[in-house]
CSV table of C-alpha atoms and ligand atoms in Angstrom, one decimal:
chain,number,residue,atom,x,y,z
A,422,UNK,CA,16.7,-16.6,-8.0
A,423,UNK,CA,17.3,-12.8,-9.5
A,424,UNK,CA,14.0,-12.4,-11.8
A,425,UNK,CA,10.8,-12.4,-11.3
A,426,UNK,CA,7.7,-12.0,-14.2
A,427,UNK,CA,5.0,-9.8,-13.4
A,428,UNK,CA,1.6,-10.4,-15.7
A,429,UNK,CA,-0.5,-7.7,-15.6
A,430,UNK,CA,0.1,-3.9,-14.7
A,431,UNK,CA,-3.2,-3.1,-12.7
A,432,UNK,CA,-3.6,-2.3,-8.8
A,433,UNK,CA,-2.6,-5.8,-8.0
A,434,UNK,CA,0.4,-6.2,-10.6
A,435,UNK,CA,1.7,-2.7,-9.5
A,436,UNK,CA,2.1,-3.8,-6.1
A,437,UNK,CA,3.7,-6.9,-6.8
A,438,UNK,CA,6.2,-4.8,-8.6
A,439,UNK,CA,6.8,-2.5,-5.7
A,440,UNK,CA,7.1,-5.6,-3.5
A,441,UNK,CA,9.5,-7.6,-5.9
A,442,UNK,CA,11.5,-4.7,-6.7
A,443,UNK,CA,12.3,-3.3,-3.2
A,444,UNK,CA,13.2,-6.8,-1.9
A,445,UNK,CA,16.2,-7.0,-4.2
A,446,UNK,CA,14.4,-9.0,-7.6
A,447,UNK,CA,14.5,-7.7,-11.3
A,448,UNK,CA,11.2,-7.5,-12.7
A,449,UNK,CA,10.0,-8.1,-15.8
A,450,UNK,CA,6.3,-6.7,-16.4
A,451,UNK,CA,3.8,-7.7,-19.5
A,452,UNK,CA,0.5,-6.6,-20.0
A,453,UNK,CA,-1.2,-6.7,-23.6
A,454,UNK,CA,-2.9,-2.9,-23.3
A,455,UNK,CA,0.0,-1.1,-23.2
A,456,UNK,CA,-2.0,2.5,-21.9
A,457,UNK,CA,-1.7,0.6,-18.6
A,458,UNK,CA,2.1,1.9,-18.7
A,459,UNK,CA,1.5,5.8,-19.2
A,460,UNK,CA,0.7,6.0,-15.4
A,461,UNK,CA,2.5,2.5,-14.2
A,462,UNK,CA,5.9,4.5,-13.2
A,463,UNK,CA,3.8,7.1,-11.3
A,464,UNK,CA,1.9,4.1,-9.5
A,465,UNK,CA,4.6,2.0,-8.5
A,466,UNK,CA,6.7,5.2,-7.6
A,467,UNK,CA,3.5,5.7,-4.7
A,468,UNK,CA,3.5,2.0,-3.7
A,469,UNK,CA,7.7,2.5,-2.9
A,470,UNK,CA,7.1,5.4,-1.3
A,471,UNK,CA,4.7,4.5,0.9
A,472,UNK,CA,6.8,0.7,1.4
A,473,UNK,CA,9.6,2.9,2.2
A,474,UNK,CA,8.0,4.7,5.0
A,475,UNK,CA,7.5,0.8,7.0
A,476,UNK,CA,10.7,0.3,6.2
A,477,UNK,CA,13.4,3.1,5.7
A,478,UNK,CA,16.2,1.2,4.4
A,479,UNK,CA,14.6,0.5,0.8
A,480,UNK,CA,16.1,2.5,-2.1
A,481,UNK,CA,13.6,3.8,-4.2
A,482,UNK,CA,15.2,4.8,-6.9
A,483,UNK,CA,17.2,1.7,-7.1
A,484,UNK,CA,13.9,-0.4,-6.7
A,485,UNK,CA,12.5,1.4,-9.7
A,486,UNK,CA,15.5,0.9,-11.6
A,487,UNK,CA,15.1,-3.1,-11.5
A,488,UNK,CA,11.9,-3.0,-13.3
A,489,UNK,CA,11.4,-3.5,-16.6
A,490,UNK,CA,8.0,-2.5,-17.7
A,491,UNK,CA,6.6,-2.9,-21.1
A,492,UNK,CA,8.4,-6.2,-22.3
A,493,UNK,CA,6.5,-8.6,-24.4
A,494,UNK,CA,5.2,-12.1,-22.9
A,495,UNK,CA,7.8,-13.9,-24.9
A,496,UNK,CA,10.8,-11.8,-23.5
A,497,UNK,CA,9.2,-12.0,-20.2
A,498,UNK,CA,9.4,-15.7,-20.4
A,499,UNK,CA,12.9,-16.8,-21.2
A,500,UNK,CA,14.0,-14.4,-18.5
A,501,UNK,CA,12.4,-15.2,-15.2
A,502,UNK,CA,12.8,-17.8,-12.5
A,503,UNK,CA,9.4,-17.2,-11.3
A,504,UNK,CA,6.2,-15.6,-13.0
A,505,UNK,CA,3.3,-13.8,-10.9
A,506,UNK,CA,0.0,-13.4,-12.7
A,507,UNK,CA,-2.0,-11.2,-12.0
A,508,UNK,CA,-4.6,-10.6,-15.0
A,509,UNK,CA,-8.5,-9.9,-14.9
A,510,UNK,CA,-10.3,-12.6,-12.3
A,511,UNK,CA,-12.1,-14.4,-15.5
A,512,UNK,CA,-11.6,-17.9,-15.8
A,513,UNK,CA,-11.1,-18.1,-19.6
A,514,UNK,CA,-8.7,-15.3,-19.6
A,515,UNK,CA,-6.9,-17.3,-16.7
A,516,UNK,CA,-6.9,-20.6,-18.8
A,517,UNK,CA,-5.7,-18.7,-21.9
A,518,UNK,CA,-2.9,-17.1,-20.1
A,519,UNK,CA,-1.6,-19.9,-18.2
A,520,UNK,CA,-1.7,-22.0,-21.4
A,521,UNK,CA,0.4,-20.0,-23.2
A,522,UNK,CA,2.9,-19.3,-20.1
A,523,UNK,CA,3.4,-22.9,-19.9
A,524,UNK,CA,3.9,-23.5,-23.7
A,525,UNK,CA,6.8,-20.2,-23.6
A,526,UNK,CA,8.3,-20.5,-20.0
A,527,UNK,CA,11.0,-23.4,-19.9
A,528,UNK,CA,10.0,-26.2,-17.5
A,529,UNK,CA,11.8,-24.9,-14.2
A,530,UNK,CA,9.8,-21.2,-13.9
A,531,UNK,CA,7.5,-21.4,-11.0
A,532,UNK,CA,4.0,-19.6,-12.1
A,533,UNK,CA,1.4,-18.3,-9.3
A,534,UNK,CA,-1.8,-16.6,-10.0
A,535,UNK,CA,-2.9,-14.2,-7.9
A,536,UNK,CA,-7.0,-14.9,-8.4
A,537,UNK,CA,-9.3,-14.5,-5.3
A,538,UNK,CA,-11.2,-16.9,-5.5
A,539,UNK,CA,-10.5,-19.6,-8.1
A,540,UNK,CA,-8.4,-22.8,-7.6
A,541,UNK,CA,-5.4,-23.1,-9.5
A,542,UNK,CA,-6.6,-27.1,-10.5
A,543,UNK,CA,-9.9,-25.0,-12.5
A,544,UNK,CA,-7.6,-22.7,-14.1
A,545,UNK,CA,-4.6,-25.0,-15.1
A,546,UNK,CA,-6.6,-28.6,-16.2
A,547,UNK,CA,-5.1,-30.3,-19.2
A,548,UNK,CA,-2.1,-28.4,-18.8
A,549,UNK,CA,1.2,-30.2,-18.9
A,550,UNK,CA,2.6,-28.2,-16.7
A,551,UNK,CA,0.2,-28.2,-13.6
A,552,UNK,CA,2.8,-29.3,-11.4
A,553,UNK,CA,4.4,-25.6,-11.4
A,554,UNK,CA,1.3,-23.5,-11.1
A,555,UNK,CA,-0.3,-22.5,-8.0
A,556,UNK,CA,-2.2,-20.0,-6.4
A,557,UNK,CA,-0.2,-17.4,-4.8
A,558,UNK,CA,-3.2,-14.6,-3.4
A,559,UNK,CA,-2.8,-11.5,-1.9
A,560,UNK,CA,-5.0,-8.9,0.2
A,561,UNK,CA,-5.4,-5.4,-1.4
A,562,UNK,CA,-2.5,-3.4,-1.3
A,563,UNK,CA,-0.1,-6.2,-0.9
A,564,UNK,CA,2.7,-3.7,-0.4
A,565,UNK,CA,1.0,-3.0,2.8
A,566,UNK,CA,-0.6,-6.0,3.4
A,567,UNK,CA,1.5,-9.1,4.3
A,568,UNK,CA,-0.8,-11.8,4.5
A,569,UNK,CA,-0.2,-14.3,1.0
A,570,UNK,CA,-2.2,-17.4,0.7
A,571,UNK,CA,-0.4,-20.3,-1.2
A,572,UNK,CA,-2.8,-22.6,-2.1
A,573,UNK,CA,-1.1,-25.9,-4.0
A,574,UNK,CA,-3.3,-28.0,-6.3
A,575,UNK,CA,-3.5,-32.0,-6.1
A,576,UNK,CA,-0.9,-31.9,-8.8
A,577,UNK,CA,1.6,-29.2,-8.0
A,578,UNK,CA,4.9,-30.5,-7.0
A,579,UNK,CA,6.6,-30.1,-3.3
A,580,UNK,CA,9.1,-28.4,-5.6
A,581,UNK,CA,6.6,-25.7,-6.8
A,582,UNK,CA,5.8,-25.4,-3.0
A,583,UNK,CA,9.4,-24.7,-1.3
A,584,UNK,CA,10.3,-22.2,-4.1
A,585,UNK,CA,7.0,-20.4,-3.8
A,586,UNK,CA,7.7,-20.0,-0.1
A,587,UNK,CA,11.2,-19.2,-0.6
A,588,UNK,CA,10.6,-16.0,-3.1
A,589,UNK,CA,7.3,-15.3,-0.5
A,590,UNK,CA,9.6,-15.3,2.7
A,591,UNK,CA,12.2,-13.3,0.9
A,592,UNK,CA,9.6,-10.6,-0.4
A,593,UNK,CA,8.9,-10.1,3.4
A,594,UNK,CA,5.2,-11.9,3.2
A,595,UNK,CA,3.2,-13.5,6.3
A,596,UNK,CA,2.6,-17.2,4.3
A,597,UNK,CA,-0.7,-18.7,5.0
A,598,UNK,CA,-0.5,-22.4,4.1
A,599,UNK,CA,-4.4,-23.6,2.2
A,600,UNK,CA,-4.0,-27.6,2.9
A,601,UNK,CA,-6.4,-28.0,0.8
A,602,UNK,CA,-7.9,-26.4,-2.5
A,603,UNK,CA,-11.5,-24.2,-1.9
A,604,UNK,CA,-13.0,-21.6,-3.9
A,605,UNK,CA,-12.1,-18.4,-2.0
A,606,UNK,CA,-9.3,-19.7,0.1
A,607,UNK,CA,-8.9,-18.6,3.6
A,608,UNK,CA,-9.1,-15.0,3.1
A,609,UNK,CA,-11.8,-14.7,1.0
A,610,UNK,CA,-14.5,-17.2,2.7
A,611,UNK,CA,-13.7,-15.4,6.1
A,612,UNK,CA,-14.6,-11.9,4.4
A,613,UNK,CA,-17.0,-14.0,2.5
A,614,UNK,CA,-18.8,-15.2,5.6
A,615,UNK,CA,-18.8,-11.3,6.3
A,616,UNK,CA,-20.1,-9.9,3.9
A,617,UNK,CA,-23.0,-12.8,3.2
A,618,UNK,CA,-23.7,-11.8,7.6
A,619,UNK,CA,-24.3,-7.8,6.8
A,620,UNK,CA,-25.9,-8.1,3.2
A,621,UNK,CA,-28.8,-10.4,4.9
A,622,UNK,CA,-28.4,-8.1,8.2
A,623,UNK,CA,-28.6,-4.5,6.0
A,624,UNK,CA,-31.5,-5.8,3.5
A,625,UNK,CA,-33.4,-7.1,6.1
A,626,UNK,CA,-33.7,-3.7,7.7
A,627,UNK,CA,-31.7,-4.2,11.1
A,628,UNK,CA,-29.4,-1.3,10.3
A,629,UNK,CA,-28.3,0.9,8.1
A,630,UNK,CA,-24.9,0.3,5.8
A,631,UNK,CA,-22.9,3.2,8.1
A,632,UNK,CA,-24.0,1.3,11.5
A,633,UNK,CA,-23.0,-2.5,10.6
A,634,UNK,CA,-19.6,-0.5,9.0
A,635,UNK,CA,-19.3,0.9,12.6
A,636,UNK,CA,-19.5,-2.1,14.2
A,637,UNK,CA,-16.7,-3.3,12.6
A,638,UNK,CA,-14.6,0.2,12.7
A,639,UNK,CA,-15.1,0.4,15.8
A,640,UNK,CA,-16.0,-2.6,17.5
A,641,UNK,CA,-14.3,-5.8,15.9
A,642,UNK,CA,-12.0,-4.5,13.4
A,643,UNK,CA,-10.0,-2.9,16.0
A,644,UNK,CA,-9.1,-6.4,17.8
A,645,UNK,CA,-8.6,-8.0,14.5
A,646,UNK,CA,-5.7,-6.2,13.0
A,647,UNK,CA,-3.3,-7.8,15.6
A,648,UNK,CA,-5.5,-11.2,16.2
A,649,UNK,CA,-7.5,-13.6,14.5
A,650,UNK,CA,-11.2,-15.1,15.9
A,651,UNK,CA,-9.7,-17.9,17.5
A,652,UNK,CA,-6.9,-15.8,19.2
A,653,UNK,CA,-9.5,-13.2,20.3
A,654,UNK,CA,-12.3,-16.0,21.9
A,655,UNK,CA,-9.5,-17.4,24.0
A,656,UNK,CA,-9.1,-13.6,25.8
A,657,UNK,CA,-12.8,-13.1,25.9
A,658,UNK,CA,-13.2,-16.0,28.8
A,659,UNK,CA,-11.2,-16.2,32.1
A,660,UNK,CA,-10.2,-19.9,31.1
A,661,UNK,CA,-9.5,-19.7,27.4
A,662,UNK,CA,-11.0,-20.8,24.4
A,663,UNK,CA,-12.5,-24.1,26.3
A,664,UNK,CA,-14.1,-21.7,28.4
A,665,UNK,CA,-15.4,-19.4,26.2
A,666,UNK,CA,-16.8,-22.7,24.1
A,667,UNK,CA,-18.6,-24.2,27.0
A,668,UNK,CA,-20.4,-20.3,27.5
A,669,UNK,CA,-21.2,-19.0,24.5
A,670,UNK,CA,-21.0,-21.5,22.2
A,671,UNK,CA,-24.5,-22.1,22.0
A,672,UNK,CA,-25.6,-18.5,21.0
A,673,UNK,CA,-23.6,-19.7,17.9
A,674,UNK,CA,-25.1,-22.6,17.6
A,675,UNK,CA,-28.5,-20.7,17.5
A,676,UNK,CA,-27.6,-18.2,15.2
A,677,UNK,CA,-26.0,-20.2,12.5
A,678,UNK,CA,-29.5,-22.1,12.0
A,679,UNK,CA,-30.7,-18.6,10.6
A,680,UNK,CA,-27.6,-17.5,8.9
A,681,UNK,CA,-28.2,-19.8,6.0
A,682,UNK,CA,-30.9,-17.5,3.5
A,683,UNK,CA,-28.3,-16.6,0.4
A,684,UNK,CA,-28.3,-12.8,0.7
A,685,UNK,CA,-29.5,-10.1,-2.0
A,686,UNK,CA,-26.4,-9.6,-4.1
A,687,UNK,CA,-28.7,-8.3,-6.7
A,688,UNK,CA,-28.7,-5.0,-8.8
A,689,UNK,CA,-31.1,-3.8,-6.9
A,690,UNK,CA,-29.6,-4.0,-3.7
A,691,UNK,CA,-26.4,-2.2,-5.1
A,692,UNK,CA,-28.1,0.5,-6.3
A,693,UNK,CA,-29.8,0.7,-2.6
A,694,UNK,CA,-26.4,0.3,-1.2
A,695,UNK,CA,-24.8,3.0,-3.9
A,696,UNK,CA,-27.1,5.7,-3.3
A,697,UNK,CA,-26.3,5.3,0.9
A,698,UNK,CA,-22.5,5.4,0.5
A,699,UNK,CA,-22.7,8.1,-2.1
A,700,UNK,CA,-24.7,10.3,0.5
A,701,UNK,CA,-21.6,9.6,3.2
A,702,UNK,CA,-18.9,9.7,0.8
A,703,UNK,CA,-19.2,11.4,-3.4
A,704,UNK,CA,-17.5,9.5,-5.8
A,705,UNK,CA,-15.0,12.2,-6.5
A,706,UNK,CA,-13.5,11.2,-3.0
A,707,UNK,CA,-13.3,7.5,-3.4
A,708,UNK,CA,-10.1,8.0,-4.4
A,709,UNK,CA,-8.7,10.1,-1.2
A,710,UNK,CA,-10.2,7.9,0.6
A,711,UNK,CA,-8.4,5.1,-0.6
A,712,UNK,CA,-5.2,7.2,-0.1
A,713,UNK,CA,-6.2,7.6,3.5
A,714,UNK,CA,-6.7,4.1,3.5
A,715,UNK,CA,-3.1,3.6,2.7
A,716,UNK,CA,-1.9,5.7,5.0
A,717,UNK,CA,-4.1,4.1,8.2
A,718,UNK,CA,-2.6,0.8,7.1
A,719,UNK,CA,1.2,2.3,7.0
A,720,UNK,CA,0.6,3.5,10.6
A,721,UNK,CA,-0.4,0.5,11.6
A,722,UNK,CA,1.8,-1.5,10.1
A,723,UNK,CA,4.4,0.7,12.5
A,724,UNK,CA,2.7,0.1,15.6
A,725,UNK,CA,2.9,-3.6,15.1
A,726,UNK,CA,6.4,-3.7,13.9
A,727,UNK,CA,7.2,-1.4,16.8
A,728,UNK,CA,5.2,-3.5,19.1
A,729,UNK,CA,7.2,-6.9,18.0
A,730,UNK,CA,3.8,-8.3,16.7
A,731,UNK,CA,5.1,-8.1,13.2
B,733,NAD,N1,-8.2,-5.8,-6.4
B,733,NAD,C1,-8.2,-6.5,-5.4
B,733,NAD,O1,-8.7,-6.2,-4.3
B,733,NAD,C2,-7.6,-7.9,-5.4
B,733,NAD,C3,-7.0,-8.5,-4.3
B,733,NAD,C4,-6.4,-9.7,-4.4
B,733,NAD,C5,-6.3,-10.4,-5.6
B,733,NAD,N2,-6.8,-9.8,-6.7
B,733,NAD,C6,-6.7,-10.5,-8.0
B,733,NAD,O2,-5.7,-9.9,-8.7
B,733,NAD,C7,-5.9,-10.1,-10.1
B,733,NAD,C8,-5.8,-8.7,-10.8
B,733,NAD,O3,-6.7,-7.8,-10.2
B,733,NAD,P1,-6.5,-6.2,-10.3
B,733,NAD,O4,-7.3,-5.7,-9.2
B,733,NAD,O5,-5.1,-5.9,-10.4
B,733,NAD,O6,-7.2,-5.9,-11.7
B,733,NAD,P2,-6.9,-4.7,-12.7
B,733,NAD,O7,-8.1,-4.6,-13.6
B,733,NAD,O8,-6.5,-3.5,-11.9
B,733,NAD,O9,-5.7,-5.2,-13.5
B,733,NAD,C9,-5.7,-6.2,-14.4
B,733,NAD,C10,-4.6,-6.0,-15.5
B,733,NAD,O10,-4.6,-7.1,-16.4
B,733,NAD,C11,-4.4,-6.7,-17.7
B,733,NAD,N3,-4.9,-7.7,-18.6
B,733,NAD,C12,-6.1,-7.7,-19.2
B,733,NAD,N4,-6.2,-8.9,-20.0
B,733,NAD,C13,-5.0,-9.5,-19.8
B,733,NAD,C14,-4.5,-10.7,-20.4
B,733,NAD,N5,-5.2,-11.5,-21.2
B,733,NAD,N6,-3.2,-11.0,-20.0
B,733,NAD,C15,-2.5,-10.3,-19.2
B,733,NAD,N7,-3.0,-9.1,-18.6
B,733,NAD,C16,-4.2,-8.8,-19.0
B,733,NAD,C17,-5.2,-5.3,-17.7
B,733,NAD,O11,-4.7,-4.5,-18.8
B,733,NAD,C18,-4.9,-4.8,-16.4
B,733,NAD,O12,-3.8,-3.9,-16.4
B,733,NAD,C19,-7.3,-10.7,-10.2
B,733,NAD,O13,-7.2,-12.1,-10.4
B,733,NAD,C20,-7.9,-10.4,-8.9
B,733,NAD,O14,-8.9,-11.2,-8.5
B,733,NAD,C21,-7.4,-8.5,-6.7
């Protein structure tokens, strides 16, 4: 396996470049608008550099070389072992795409999707080729994020399965195995759950949008980049998770009764929520902030890798 497709040149696309590139794959990138490519170089340069500083032994210049940006979907095709999609999250666009994929691609090229939420059996009916699609989703920036979900449908063969995890494992990934297909997947119903928790909590009036982020910041968050809820309740009692069960299950017992109301995702309430973030941080420095972002998650990255916990 030497080259991998890359559908798409956005945020997501980009950083699958940076990630295919760097661990040793040619890549072959389509995306119909081609304005995405005026900055793409400039992007993926960032993502390297910023990959590179985890890990010092990647070359990236000779990561850049092994790209190929700007080829059309028919080239792209007859030259890759293994396509990642990562187009708009639109189901029709999704269909579309992964119909004419499996019409150009010849029958052994692996194609994963990177959608957040849909499962690759909605996407991929009446295909042909089902049995070589599946969902292959990442958290935002993959390059610095190594957690990929690979979620199989009912009809994608074991083959599909190993290769996916072999290109995955060889990109460096943390694989999370979906035994079954959801909407959302793993990832995405946990933050789900999240989110769905502080919407009702913020429109309700129990705090503000700052204060629930703070309890996460600062509170939870801080646990949870080096363990997962089940990990962390088996700490939080002298005898492990039986333990911590047997006490406090029950507060969760009561509280899930009234965490059923389907929160206020409604115009309204962003444009409450807009006006409170914008007051704490102005548009023009969403973008720093993301940069700051990157740079938080790079540091951490370190003290995990430096800590044998990654
Ligand atoms: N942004 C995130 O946080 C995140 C995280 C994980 C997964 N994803 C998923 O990754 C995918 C891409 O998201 P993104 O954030 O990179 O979006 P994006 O808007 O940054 O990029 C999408 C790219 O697809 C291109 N495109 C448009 N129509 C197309 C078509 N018909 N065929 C091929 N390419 C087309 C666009 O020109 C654009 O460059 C989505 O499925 C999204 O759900 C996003």
């Amino acid at each position: 396996m030497k080259n991998i497709g890359v559908i798409g040149g956005g945020l997501i696309g980009a950083s699958w470049a940076a990630i295919f590139s760097k661990s040793g794959f040619n890549v072959f990138v389509y995306d119909p608008f081609p304005d995405v490519f005026d900055t793409y170089k400039s992007r993926v340069t960032s993502f390297l550099e910023e990959l590179k500083s985890i890990d010092e032994t990647i070359n990236v210049e000779e990561s850049l070389n092994r790209i190929r940006e700007n080829v059309t979907v028919e080239d792209l095709c007859s030259n890759v072992e293994f396509i990642q999609e990562s187009a708009p999250e639109i189901l029709s666009v999704k269909q579309e795409l992964f119909a004419k994929l499996d019409n150009l691609a010849p029958e052994e090229v692996v194609i994963g999707s990177s959608s957040s939420a849909m499962p690759i059996s909605s996407i991929t009916q009446n295909l042909k080729g089902q049995h070589r699609c599946i969902i292959t989703h990442p958290a935002n920036p993959p390059h610095l994020i190594p957690c990929v979900e690979i979620c199989p449908g009912e009809n994608t063969s074991k083959k599909t399965i190993e290769k996916t995890k072999e290109i995955f494992t060889a990109s460096g990934a943390s694989i999370v195995n979906v035994k079954k297909e959801i909407d959302g997947f793993i990832l995405n119903r946990l933050q789900g759950a999240l989110l769905n928790e502080a919407m009702r909590l913020y429109s309700d009036g129990y705090a503000s949008s700052d204060e629930i982020d703070a309890t996460i910041r600062d509170g939870l968050g801080l646990r949870w980049a080096f363990m997962g809820p089940f990990e962390t309740i088996d700490l939080n009692a002298p005898g492990g998770i039986k333990d911590y069960i047997s006490r406090y299950g029950p507060i969760f017992v009561e509280m899930a009764k009234n965490q059923t109301k389907i929160p206020d995702w409604s115009e309204e309430a962003g444009e409450k929520l807009e006006l409170e973030r914008r007051k704490i941080l102005g548009h023009d420095e969403l973008e720093g902030r993301a940069k700051k972002r990157n740079q938080l998650l790079k540091s951490l990255r370190k003290v995990k890798i430096d800590n044998g916990e990654a």
